CSV table of C-alpha atoms (C1' of nucleotides) in Angstrom, one decimal:
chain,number,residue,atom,x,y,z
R,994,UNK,CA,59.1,-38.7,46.3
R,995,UNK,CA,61.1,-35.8,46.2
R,996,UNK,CA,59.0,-32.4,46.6
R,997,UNK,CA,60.1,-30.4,43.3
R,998,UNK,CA,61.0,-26.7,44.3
R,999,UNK,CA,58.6,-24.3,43.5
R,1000,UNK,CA,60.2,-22.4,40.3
R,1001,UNK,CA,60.3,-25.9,38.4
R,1002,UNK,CA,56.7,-27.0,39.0
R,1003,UNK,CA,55.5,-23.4,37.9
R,1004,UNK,CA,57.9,-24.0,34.5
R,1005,UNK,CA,56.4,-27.0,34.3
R,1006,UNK,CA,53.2,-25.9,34.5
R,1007,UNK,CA,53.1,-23.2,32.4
R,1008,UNK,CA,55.0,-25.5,29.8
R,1009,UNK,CA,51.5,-27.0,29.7
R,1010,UNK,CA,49.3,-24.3,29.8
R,1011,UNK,CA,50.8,-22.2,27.2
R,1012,UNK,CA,51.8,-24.9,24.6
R,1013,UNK,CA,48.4,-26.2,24.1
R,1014,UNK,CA,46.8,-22.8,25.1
R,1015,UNK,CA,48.9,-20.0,23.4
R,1016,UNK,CA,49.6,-16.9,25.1
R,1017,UNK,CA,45.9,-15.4,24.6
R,1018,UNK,CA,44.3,-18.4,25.7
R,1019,UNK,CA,46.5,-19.4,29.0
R,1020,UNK,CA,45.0,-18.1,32.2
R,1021,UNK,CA,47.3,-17.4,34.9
R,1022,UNK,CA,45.2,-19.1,37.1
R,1023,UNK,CA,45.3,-22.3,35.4
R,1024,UNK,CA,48.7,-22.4,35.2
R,1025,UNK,CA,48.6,-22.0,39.2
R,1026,UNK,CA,45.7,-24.6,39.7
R,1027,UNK,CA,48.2,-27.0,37.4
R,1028,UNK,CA,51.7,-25.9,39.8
R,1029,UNK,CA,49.7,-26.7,42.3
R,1030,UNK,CA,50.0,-23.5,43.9
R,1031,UNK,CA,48.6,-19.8,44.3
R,1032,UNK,CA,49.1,-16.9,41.7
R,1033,UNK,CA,50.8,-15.0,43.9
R,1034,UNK,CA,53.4,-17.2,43.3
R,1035,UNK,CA,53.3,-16.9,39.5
R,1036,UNK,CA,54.3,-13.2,39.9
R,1037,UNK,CA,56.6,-14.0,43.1
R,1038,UNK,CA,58.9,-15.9,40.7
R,1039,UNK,CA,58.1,-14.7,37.5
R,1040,UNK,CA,57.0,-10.9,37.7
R,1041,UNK,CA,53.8,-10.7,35.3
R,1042,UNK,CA,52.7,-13.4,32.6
R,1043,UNK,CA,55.1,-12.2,29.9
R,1044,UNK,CA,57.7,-12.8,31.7
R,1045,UNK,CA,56.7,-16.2,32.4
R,1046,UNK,CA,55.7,-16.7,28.5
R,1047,UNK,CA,59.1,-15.6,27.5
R,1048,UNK,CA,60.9,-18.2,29.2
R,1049,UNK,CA,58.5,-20.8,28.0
R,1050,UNK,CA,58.5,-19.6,24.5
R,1051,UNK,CA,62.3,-19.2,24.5
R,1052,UNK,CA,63.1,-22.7,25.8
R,1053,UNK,CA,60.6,-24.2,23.0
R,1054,UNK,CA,62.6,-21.9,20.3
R,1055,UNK,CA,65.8,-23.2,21.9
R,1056,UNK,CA,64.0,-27.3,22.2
R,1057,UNK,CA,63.0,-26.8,18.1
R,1058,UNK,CA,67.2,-25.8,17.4
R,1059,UNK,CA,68.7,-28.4,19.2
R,1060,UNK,CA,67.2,-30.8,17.8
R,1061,UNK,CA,66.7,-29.7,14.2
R,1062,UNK,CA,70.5,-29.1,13.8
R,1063,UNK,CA,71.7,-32.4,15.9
R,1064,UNK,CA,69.6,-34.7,13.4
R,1065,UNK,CA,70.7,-33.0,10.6
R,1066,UNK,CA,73.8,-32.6,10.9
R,1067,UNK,CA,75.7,-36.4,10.6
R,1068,UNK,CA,79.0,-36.8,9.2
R,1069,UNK,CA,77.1,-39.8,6.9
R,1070,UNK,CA,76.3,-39.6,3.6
R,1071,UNK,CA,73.3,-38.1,2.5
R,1072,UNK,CA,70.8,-41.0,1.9
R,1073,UNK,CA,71.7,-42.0,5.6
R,1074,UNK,CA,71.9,-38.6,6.9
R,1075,UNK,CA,68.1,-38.3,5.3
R,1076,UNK,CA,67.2,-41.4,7.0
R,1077,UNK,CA,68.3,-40.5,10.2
R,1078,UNK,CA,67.4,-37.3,10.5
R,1079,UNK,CA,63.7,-38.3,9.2
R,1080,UNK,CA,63.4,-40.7,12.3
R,1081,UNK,CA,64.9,-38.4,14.7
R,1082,UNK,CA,62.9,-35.5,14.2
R,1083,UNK,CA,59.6,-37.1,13.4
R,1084,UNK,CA,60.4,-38.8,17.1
R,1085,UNK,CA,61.0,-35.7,18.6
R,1086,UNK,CA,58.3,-34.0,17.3
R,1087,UNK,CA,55.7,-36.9,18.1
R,1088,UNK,CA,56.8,-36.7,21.5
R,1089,UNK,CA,56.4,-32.4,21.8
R,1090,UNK,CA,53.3,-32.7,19.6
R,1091,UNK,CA,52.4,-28.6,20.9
R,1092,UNK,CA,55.6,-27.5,20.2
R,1093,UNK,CA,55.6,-26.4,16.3
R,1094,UNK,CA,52.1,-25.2,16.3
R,1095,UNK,CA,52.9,-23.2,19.7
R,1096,UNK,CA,55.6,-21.0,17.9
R,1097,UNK,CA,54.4,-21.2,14.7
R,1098,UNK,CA,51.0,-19.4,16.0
R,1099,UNK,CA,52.5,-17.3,18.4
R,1100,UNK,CA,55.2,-16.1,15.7
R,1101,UNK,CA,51.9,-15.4,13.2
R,1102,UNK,CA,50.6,-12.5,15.8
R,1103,UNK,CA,53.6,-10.7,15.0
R,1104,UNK,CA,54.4,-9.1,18.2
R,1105,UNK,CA,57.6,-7.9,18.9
R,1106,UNK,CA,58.3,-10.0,21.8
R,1107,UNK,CA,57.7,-12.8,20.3
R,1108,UNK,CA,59.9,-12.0,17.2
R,1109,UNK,CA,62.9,-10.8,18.9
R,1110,UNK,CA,63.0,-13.7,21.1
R,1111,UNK,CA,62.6,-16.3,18.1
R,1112,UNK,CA,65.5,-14.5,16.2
R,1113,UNK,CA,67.5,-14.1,19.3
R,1114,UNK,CA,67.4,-18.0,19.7
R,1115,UNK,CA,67.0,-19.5,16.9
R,1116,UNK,CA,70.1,-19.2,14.7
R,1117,UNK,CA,70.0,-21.9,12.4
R,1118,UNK,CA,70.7,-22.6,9.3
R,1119,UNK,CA,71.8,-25.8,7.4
R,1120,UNK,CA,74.8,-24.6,5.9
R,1121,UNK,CA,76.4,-28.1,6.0
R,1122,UNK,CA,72.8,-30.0,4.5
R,1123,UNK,CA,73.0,-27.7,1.9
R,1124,UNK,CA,76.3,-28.4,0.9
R,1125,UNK,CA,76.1,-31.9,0.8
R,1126,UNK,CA,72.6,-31.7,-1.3
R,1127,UNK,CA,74.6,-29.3,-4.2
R,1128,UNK,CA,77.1,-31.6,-4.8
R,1129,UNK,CA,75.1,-34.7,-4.9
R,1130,UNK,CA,73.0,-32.4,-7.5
R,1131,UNK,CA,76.0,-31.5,-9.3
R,1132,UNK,CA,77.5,-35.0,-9.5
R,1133,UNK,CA,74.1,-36.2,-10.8
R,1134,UNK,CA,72.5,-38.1,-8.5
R,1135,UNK,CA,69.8,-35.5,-7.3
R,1136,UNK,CA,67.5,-33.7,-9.2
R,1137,UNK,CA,68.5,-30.3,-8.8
R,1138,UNK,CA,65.6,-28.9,-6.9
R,1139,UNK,CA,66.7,-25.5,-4.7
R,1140,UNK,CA,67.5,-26.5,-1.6
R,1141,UNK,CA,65.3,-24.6,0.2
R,1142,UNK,CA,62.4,-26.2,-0.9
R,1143,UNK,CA,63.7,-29.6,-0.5
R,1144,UNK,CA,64.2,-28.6,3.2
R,1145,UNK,CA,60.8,-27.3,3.6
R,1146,UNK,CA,59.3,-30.1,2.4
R,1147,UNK,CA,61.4,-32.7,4.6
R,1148,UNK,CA,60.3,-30.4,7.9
R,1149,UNK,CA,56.7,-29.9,6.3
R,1150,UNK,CA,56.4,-33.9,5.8
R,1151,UNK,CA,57.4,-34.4,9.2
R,1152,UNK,CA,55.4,-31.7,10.7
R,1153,UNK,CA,52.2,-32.0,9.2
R,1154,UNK,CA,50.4,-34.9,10.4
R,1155,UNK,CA,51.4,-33.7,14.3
R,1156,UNK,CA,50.1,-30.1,13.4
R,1157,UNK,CA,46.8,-30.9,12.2
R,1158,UNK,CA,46.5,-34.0,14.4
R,1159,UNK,CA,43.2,-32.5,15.7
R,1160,UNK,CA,42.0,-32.2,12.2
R,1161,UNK,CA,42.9,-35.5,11.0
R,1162,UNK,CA,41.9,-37.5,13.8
R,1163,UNK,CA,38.3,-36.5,12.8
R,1164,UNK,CA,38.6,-36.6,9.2
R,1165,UNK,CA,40.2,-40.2,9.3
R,1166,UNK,CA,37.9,-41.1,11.9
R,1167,UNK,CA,41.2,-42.1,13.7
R,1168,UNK,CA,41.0,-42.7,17.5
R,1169,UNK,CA,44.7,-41.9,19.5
R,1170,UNK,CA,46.0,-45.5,19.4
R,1171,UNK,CA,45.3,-45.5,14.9
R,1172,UNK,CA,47.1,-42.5,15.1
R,1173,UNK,CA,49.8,-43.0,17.2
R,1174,UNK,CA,50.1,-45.9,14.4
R,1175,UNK,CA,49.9,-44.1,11.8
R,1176,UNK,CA,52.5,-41.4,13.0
R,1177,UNK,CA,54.9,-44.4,13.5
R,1178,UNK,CA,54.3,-46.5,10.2
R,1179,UNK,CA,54.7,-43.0,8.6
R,1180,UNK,CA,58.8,-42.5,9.3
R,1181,UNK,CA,59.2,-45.8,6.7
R,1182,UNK,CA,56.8,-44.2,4.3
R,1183,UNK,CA,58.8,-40.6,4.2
R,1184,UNK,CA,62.4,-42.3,4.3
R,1185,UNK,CA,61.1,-44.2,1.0
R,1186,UNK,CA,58.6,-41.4,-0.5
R,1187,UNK,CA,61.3,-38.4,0.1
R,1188,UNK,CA,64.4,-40.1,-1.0
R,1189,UNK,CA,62.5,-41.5,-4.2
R,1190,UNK,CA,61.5,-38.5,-4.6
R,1191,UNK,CA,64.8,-36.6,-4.9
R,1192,UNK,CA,66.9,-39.0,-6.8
R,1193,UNK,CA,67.5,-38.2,-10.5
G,804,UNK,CA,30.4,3.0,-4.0
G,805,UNK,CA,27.5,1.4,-2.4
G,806,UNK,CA,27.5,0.9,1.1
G,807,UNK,CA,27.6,-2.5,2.2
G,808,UNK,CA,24.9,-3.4,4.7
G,809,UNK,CA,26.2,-3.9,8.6
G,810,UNK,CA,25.6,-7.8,8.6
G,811,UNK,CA,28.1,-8.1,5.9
G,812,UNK,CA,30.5,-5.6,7.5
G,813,UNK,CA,30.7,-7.4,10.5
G,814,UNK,CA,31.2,-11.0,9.0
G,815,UNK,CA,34.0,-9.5,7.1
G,816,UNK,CA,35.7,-7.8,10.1
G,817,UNK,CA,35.2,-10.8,12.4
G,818,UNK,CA,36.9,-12.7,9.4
G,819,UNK,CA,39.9,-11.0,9.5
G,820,UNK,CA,40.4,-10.7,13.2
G,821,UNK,CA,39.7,-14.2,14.1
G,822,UNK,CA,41.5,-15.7,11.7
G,823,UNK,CA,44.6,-13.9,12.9
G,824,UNK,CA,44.2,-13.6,16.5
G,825,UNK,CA,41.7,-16.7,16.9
G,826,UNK,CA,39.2,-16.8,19.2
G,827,UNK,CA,40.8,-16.3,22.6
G,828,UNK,CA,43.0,-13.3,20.8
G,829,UNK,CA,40.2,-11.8,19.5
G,830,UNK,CA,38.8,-8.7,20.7
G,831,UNK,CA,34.9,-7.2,20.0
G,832,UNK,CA,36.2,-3.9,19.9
G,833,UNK,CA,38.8,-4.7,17.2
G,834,UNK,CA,36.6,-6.3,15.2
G,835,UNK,CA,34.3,-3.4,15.8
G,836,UNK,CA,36.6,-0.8,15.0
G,837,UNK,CA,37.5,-3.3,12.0
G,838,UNK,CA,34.1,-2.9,10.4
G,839,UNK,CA,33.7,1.2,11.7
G,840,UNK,CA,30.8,0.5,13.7
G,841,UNK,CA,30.8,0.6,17.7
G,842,UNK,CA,30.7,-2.9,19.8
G,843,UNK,CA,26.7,-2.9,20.7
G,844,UNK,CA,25.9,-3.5,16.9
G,845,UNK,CA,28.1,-6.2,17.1
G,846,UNK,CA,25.4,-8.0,19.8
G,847,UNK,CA,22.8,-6.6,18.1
G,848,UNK,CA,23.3,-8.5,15.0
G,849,UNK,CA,25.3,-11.7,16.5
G,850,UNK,CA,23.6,-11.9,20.2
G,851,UNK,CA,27.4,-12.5,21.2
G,852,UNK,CA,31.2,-13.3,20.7
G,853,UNK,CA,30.0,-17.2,20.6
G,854,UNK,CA,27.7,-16.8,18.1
G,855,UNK,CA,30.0,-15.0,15.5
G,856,UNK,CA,33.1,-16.7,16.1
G,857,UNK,CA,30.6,-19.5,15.4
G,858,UNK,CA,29.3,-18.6,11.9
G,859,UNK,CA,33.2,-17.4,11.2
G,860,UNK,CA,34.4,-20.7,12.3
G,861,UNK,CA,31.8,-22.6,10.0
G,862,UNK,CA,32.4,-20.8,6.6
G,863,UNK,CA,36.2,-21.1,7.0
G,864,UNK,CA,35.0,-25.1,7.4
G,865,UNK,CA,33.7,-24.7,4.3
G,866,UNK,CA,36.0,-23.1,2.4
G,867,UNK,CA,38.6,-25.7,3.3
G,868,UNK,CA,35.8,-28.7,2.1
G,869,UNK,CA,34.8,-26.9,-0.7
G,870,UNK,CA,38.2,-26.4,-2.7
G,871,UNK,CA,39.5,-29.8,-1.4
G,872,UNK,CA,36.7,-31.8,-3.1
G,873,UNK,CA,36.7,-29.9,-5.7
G,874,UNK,CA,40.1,-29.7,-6.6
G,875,UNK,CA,40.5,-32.9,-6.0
G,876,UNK,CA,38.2,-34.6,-7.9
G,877,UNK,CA,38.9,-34.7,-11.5
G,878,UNK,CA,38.0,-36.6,-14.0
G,879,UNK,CA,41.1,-36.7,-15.4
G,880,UNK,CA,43.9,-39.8,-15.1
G,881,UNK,CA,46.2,-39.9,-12.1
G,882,UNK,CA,49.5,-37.2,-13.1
G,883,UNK,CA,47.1,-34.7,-14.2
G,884,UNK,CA,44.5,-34.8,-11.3
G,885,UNK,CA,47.5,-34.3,-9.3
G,886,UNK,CA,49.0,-31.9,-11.2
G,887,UNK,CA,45.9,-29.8,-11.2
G,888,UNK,CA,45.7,-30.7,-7.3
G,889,UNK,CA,48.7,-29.3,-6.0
G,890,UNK,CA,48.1,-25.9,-8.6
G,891,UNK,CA,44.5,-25.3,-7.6
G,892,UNK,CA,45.6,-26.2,-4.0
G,893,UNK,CA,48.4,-24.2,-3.5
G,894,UNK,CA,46.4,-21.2,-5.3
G,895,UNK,CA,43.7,-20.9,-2.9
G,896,UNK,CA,46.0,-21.3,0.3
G,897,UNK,CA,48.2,-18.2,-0.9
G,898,UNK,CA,45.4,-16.1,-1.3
G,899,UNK,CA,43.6,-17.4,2.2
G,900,UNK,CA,46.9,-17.7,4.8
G,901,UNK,CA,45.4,-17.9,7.7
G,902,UNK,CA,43.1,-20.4,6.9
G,903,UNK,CA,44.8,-23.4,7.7
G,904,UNK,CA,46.3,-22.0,11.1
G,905,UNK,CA,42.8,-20.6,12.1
G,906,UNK,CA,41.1,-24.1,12.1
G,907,UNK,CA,43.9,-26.5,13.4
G,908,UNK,CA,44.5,-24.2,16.5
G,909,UNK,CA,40.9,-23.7,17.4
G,910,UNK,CA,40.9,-27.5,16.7
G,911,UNK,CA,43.6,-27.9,19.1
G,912,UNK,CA,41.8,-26.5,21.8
G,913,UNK,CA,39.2,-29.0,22.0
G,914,UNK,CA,36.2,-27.1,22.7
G,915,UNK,CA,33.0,-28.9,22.1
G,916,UNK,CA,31.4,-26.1,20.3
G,917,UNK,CA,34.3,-26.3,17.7
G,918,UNK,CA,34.6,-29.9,17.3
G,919,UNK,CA,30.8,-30.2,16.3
G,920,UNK,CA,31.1,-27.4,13.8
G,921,UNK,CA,33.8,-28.9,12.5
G,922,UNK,CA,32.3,-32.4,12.3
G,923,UNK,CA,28.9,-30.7,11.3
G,924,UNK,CA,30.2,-29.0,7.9
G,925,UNK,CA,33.2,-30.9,7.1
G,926,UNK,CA,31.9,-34.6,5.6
G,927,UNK,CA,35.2,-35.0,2.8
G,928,UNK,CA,36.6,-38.2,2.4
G,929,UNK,CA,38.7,-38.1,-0.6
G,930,UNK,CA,37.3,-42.2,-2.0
G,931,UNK,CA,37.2,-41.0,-5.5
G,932,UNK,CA,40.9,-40.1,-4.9
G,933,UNK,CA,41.4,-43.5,-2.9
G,934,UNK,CA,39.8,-45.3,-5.5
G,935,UNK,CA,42.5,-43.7,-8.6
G,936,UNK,CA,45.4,-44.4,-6.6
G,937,UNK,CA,44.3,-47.9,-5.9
G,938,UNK,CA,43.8,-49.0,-9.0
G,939,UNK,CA,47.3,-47.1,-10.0
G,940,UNK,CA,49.1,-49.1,-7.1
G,941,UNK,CA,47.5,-52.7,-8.7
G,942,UNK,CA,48.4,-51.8,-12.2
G,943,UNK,CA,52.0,-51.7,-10.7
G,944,UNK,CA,52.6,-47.6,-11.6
G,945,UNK,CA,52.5,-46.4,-8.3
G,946,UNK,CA,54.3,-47.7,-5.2
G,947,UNK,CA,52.3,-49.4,-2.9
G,948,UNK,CA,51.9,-46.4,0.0
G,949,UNK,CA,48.8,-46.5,2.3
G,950,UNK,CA,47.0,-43.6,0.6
G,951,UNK,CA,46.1,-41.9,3.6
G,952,UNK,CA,49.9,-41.3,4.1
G,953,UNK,CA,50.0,-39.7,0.5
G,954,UNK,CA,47.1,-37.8,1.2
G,955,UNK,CA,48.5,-36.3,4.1
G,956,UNK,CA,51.8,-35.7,2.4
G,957,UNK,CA,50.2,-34.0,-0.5
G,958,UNK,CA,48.3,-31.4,1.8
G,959,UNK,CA,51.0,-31.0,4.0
G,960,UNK,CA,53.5,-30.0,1.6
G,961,UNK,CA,50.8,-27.4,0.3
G,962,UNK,CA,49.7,-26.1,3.3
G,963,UNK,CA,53.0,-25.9,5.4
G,964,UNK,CA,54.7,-23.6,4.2
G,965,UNK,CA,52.0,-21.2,4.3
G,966,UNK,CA,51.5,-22.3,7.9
G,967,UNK,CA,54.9,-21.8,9.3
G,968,UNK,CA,55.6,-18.7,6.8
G,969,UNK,CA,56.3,-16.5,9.6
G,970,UNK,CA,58.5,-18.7,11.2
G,971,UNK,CA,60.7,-19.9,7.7
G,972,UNK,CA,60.6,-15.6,6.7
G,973,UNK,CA,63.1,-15.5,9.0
G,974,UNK,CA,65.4,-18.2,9.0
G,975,UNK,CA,65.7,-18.2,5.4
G,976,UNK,CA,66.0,-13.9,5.9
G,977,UNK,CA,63.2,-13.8,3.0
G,978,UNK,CA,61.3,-10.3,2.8
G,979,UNK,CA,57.6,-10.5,1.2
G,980,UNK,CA,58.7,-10.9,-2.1
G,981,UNK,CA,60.9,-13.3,-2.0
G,982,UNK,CA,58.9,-15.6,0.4
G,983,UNK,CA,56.2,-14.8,-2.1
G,984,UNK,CA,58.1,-16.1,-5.3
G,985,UNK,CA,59.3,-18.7,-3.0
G,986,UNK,CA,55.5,-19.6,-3.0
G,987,UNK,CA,55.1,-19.5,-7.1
G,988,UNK,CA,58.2,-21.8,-7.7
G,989,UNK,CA,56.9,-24.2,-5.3
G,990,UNK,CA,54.5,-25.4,-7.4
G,991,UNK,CA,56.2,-27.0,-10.0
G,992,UNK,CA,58.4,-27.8,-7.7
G,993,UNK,CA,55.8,-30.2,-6.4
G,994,UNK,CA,54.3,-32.1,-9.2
G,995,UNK,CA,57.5,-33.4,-10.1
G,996,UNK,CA,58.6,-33.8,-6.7
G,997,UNK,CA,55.6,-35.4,-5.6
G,998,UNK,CA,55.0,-37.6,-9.1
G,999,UNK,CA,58.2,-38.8,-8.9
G,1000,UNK,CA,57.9,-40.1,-5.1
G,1001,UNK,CA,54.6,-41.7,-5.7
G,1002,UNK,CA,55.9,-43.9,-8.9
G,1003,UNK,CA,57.4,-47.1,-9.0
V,773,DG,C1',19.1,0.2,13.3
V,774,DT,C1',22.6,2.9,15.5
V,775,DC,C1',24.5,5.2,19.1
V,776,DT,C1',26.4,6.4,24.3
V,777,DA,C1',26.6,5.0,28.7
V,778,DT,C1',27.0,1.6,32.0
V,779,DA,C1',26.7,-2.9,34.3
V,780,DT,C1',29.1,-7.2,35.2
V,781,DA,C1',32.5,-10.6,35.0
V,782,DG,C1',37.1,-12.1,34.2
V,783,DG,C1',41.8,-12.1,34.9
V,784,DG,C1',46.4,-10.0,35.9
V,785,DA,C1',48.7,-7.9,39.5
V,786,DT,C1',49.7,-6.3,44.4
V,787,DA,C1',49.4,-5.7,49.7
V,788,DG,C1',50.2,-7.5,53.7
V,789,DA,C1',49.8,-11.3,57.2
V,790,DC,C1',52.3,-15.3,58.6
D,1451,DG,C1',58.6,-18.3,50.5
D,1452,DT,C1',53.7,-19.0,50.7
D,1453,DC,C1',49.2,-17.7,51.6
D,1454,DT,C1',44.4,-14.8,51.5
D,1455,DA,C1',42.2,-10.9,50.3
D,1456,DT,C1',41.7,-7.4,47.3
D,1457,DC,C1',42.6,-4.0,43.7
D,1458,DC,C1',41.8,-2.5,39.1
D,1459,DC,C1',41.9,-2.7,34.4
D,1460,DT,C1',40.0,-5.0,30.4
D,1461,DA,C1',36.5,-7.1,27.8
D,1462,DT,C1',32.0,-8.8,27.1
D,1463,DA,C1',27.4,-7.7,27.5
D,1464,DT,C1',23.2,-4.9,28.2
D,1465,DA,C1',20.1,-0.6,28.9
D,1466,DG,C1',18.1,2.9,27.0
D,1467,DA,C1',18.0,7.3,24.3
D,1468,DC,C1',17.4,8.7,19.5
DNA sequence: GTCTATATAGGGATAGAC
DNA sequence: GTCTATCCCTATATAGAC
């Protein structure tokens, strides 16, 4: 086994830490107990802690991006292009299950930082998704719902069950191998219930 | 104007700090300054930060419960009970934000002390609800969905854009107003969008 | 009940040896 | 580059006067 250098493990580490944590909750020392190393080292390689939140936070701004606009942005048509992007994402997103409610709540404190980072990364919008929605709205076979909304209720369906997981769990009295069903019988459900849904 | 009494001060100024900042961004002195008293009352009153992040925690658990159940269960026939659902819903969330965030992300950090409140006050299992949509899904007028997957979609496409509102603010460049009208026009948005998805 | 002053602990940051 | 020891500020909590 290869020893990781020291720079990755504390990424990694603090990956962890803040993700499930926040920013508030992390304690640097945790993060060092989890790299497997001393806090001295934290602020050898990364100055102070929001430094090291900054990279963290930016990489998960950048990890959201990538993958948002490379499933939704197929050269199919648009039931397919639905289809796919549903089962992309909603993979993507059960694997990074902190992810969205990591930048969702640190964006909500509305620090500075945090905002210009976000709008320094993010950069997205579905120009080309839109398109393709109008005109299948103006040739008839969509209801012509704004676009927006449609979007933010694809994202929203996706999102959702991985954001209040926590919640749901309970309520459902759901234990992690039901949920991990549920999360995967739920992409066939959405790819059915959304396009249904949108067709005129 | 009659002075409020000091108990009711503080709930109300722990309300709005925790609910933003949750309970590792919280500060006594903020919420002390918040209700214009100094931090000792705040330990007088609430022995300490525990204890009223506690009784905060609980009647946010009860909020959610309360208009869930009863918004939710109508006596009325399946279109309008959602109908009314997704109105009464979305109403409440508008006007309480932070709600939703404030109890999934304390619920993400898995402390004891918040899972047992939650589990302690929240007892809502929509069967009345389960029960309509069964008996829907045997008549052959609603498609044949695992009602725990509607459920979830239902909420979720309430609650999330409310949750990620400061996150979608700026990708879709949408000031107050806008994001707030965005809000209004999502209603209707939903009970056909939703109606439509759910029939066969 | 309400205040000021202070004790105590927690956590981020630095100095300095190796 | 990595460690130990320590500094020092911040935040919670308490003591005690009024």
């Amino acid at each position: 086994m290869i020893e990781k250098n020291t720079e990755l493990k504390i990424i990694e580490a603090a990956r962890k830490v803040f993700l499930v944590r926040g920013y508030s909750g992390a304690r640097m020392q945790d993060i060092a107990d989890e790299a497997g190393i001393n806090k001295a080292m934290l602020h050898y390689y990364f100055r102070n802690k929001d430094k090291l939140f900054e990279s963290i936070f930016s990489e998960s701004v950048n990890n959201i991006r990538d993958i948002f606009s490379q499933s939704l942005n197929s050269e199919k048509e648009i039931d397919n292009t639905l289809i796919n992007f549903i089962a992309t994402y909603s993979e993507f997103i059960k694997n990074n299950r902190y992810l969205p409610s990591f930048i969702i709540n640190e964006m909500q404190q509305g620090s500075e930082m945090v905002e210009d980072l976000f709008k320094k990364n993010i950069k997205m919008y579905p120009i080309e998704f839109i398109k393709k929605l109008k005109k299948e709205q103006s040739l008839g076979t969509l209801e012509k719902y704004d676009p927006l909304q449609i979007i933010v209720s694809i994202i929203g369906l996706c999102l959702f069950p991985v954001l209040a997981q926590p919640v749901l769990k309970i309520l459902f009295d759901y234990d992690d191998n039901k949920y991990d069903k549920f999360l995967t019988e739920r992409v066939a459900f959405l790819q059915k219930f959304i396009i249904k849904g949108l067709k005129k």
